[in-house]
Coordinates of C-alpha atoms in Angstrom, one line a residue:
X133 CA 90.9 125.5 96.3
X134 CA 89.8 125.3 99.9
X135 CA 91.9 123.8 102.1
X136 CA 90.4 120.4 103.7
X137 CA 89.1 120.7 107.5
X138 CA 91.1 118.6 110.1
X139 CA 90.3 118.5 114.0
X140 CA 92.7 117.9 116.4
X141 CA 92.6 117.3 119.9
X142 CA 95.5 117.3 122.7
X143 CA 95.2 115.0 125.7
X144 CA 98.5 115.2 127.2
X145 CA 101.4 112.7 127.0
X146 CA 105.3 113.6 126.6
X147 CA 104.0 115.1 123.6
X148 CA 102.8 118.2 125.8
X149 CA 105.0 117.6 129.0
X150 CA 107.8 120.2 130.1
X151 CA 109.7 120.9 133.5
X152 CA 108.8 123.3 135.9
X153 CA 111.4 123.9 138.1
X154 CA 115.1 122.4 136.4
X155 CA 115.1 118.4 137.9
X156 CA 111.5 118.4 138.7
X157 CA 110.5 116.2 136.0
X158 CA 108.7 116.7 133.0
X159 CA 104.8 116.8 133.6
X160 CA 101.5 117.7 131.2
X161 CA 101.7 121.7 130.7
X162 CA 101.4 122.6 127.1
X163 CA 97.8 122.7 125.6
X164 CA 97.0 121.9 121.9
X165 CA 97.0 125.9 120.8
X166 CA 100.6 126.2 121.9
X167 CA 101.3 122.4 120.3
X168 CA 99.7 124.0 117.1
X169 CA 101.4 126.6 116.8
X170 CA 105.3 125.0 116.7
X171 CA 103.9 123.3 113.3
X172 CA 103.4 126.5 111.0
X173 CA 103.6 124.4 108.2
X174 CA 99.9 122.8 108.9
X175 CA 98.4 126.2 107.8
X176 CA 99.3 125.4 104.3
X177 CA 97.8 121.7 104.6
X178 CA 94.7 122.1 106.3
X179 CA 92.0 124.2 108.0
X180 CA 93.2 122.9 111.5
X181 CA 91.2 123.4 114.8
X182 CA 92.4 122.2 118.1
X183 CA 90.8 121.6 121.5
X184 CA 92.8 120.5 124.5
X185 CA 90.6 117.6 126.4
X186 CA 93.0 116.8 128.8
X187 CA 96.5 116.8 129.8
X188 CA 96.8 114.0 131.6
X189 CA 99.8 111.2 131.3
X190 CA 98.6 108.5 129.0
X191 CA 98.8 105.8 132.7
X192 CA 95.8 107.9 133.6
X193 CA 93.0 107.6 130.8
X194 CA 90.8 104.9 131.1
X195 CA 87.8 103.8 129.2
X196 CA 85.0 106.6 130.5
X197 CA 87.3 109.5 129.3
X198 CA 87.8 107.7 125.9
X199 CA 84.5 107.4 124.9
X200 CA 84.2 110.9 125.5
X201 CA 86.9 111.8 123.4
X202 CA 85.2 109.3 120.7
X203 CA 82.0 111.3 121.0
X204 CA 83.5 114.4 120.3
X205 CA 85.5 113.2 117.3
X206 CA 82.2 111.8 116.2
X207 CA 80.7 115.3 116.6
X208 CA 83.9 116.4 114.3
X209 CA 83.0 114.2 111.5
X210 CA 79.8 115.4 111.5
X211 CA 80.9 118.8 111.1
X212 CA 82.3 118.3 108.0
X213 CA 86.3 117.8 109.4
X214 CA 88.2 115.1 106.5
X215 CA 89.8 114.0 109.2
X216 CA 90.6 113.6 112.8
X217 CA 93.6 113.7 114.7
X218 CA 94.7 113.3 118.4
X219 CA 98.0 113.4 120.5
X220 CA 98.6 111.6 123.7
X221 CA 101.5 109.8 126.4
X222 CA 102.6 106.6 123.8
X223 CA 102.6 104.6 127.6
X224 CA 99.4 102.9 126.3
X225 CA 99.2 104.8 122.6
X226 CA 98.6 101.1 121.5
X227 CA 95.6 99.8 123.4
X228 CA 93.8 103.6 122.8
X229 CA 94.0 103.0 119.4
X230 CA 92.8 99.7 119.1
X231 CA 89.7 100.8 121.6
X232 CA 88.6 103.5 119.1
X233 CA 89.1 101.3 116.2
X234 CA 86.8 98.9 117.5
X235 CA 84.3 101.3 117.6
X236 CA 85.6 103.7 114.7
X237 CA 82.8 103.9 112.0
X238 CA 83.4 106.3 109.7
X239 CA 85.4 106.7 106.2
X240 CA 87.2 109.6 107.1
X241 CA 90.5 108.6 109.1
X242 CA 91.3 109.1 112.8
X243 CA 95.0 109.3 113.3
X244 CA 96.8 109.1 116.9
X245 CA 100.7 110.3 117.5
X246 CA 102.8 111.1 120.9
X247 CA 106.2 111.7 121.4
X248 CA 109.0 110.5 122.8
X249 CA 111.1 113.5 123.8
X250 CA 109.3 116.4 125.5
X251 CA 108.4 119.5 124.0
X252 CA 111.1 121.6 125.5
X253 CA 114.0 118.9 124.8
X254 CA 116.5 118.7 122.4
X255 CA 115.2 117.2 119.1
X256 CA 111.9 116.6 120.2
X257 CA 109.9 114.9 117.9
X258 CA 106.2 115.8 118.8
X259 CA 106.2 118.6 116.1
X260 CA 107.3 115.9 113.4
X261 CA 104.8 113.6 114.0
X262 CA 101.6 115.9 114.5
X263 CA 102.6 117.4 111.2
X264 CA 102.9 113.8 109.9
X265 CA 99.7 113.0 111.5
X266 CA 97.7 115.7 110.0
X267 CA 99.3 114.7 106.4
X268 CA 97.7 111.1 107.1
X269 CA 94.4 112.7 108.5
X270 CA 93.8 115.0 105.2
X271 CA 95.1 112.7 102.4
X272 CA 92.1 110.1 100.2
X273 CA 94.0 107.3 100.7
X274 CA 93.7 107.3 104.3
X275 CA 90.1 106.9 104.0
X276 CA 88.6 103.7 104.9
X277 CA 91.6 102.2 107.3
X278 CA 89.9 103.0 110.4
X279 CA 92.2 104.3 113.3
X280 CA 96.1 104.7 112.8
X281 CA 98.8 105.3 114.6
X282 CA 101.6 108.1 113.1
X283 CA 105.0 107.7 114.6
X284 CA 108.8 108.4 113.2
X285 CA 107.6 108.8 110.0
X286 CA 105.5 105.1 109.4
X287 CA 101.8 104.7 109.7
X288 CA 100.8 101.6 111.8
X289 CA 97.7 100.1 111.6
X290 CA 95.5 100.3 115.3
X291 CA 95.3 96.9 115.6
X292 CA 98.8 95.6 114.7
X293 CA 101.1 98.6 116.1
X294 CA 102.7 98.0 119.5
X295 CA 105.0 100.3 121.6
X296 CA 108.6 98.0 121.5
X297 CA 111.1 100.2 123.2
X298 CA 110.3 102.2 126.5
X299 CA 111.9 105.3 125.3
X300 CA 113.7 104.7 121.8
X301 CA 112.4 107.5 119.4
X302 CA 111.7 104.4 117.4
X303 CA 109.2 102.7 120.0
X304 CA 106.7 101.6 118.0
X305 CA 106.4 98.8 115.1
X306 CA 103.8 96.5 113.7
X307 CA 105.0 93.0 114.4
X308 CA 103.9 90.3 111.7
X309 CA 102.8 92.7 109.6
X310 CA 105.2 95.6 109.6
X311 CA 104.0 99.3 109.0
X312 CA 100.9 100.1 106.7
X313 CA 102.6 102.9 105.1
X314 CA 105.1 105.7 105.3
X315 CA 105.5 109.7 105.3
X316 CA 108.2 110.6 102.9
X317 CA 109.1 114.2 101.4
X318 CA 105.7 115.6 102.6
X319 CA 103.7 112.6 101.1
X320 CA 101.6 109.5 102.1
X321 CA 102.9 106.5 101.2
X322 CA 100.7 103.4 101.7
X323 CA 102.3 100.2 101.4
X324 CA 98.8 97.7 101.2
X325 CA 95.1 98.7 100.7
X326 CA 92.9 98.7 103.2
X327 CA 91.6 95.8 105.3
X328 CA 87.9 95.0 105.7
X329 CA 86.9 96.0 109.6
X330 CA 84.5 95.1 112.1
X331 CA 82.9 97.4 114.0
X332 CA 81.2 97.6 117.0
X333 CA 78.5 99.8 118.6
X334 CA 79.0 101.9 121.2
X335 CA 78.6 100.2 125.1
X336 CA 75.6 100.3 126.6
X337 CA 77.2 99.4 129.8
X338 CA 80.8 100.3 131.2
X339 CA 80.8 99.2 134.4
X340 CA 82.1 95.5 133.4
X341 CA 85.2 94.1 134.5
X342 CA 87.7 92.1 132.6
X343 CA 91.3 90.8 134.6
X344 CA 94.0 90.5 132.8
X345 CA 96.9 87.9 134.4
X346 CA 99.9 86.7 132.8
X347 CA 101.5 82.9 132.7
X348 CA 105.0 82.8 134.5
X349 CA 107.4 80.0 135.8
X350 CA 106.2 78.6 139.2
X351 CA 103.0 80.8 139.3
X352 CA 100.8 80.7 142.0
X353 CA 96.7 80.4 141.3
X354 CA 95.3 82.3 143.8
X355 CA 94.4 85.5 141.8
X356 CA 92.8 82.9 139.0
X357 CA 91.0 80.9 141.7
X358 CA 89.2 84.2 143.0
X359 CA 88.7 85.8 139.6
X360 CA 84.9 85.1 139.9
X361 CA 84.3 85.7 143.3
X362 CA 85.9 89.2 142.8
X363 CA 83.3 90.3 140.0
X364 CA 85.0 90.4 137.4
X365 CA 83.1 89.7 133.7
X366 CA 85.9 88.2 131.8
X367 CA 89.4 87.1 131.6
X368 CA 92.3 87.6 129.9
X369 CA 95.1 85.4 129.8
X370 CA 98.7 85.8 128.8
X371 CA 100.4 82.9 128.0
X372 CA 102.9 81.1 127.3
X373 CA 104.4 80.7 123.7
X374 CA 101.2 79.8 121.5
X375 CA 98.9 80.0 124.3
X376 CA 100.0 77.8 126.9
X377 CA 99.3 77.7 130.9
X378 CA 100.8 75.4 133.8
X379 CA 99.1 72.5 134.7
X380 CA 97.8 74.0 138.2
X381 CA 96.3 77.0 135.8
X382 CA 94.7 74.8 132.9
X383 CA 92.6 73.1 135.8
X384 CA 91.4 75.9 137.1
X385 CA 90.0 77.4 134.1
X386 CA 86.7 74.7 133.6
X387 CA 84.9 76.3 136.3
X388 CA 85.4 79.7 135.0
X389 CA 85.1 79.5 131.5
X390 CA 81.3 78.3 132.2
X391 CA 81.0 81.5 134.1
X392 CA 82.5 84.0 131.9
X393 CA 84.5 84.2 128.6
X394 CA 88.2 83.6 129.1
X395 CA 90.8 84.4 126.6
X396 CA 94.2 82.9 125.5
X397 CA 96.7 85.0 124.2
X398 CA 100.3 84.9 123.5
X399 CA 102.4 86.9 125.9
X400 CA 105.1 87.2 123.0
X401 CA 106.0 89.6 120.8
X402 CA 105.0 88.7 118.7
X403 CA 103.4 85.5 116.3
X404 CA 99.9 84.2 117.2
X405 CA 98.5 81.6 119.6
X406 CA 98.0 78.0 118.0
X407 CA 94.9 75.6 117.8
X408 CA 95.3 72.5 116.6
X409 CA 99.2 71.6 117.7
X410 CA 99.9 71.3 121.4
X411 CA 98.1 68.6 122.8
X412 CA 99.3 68.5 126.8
X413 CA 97.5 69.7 129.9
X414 CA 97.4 73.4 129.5
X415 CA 98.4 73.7 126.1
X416 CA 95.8 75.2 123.4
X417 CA 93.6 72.1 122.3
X418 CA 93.0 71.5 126.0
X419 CA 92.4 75.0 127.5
X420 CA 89.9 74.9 123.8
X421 CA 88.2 72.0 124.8
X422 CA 87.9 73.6 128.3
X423 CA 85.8 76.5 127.3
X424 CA 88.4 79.1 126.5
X425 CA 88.8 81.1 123.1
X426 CA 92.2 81.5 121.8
X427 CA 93.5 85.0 121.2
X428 CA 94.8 84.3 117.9
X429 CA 97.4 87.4 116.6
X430 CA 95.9 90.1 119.1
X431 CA 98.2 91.2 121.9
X432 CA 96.9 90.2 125.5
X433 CA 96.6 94.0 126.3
X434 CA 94.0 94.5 123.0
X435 CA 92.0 91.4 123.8
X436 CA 90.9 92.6 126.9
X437 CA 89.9 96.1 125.8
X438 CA 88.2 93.6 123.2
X439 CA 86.3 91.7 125.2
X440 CA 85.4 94.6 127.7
X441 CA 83.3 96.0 124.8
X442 CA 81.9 93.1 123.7
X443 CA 80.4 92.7 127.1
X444 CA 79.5 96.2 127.2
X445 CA 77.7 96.0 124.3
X446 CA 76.5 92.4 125.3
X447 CA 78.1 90.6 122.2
X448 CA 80.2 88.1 123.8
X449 CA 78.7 85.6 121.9
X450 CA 80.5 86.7 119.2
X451 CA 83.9 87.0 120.4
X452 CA 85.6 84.1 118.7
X453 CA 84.6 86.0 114.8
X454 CA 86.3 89.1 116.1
X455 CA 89.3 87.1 117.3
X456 CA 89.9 85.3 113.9
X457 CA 89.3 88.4 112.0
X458 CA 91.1 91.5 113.2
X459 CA 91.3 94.8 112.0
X460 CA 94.6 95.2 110.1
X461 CA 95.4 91.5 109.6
X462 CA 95.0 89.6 106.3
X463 CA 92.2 87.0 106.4

């Protein structure tokens, strides 16, 4: 029986970071052939390919070199590959998974892992979880759950998973919801089925910009109060608790939410943003009846990337469906 194709694709991260010199630091060096090649056990799981894309610390992607990366894995699919797998820095592994999610359309899965020791350290884990990865990326019942994210052994869903720890080997976890499945002796486990997604087309236009500020005792409003005369397209808001700004913020936001969407999120955790409870000056019914959309479950950091390609694709109008229905959240 032929063995399933899978493409893989390295863009740097600890997962491909070693020193140079002994107390220089750890920096991007190993590509995705030599990455490949400390998992010999892939051979007997798939027809693996690999292309290195960049090797670039996860801090430095940004939305233009993602989409490329989407096109090619596109281009993958197309070929024939089962499935599609990439490694990167975990810094921002979250948000680049809920980006491609957003605009993942195919059945075929598209898995993202890192690590958190670096290749040439004791008990590094990159190996682990690209082999892990690729078990997700080739097996049926990965099909149909979008974009995941493979780390230590537990499959998170893009849209739930968020990086916990700053350097724990177990950094990531799916608040609320807890991991969609797990990699145990060699297999994959799923815990649910899949969600139904959204999806949405690629941007016409990236050159939008969306701010993202956070609520914090005593803040000042002079970024808020120049948010439109500095260009920006949108706004993203972390708040307090359920959603919930100072005073000096809330009446602020009526001019700007008549300019441009604005967005409450929780800057928690974890838990959602409320609607119908809080009923002061800058708690959620106000900042509602003020214009701005509650963030619901999704993080601050996913909202934006959200709302950036909603604008991009000039679907703001529909923002508040995609904020009540998530990607890897019951309904």
């Amino acid at each position: 029986m032929a063995l399933p194709k899978l493409s893989i694709a390295s863009l740097g991260g600890t997962v491909s970071m070693q020193a140079r010199t002994p107390g220089g630091g750890i920096i991007p060096t190993v590509n995705g052939a030599t990455l490949l090649a400390s998992v010999p056990e892939l051979r007997t799981l798939a027809n693996a390919t690999v292309e290195t894309l960049g090797l670039l610390p996860s801090a430095s992607l940004d939305f233009e070199f993602l989409l490329s990366v989407l096109c090619w894995a596109n281009y993958e699919i197309e070929q024939g590959a089962a499935g599609v797998v990439i490694t990167q820095g975990t810094d921002n592994l979250e948000e680049t998974a809920a980006f491609f999610d957003f605009l993942w359309s195919h059945d075929e899965p598209l898995v993202l892992t890192g690590a958190m020791r670096a290749a040439t350290q004791a008990g590094a884990d990159g190996p682990g979880n690209l082999l892990d990865a690729c078990r997700v990326g080739v097996a049926e019942a990965s099909r149909r759950r979008g974009v995941q994210v493979v780390m230590n052994g537990q499959i998170h869903p893009a849209q739930a998973v968020r990086k916990t720890d700053s350097m724990a080997l177990q950094a990531f976890s799916s608040p609320n919801v807890g991991p969609a499945g797990l990699v145990l002796e060699e297999a994959v486990h799923y815990l649910r089925p899949p969600s139904p997604r959204n999806v949405l087309p690629l941007p016409q236009q990236t050159a939008q910009k969306v701010a993202l500020l956070q609520a914090s005792l005593s803040a000042d409003t002079l970024l808020l109060e120049n948010i439109l005369r500095l260009g920006y397209d949108g706004l993203v808001i972390a708040g307090f608790g359920a959603g919930h700004l100072p005073e000096t913020w809330a009446n602020t936001i009526d001019a700007i939410a008549r300019r441009i969407p604005v967005v409450i999120a929780t800057r928690c955790g974890s838990g959602s943003t409320a609607r119908a409870t809080y009923g002061f000056v800058g708690g959620e019914m106000d900042l509602l009846r003020r214009g701005a959309s509650m963030a619901g479950f999704m993080c601050p950091r996913k909202a934006r990337i959200l709302l950036w390609l909603l604008i991009g694709c000039q679907r703001q109008g529909q923002l508040a469906r995609y904020l009540n229905e998530p990607a890897g959240f019951e309904a």
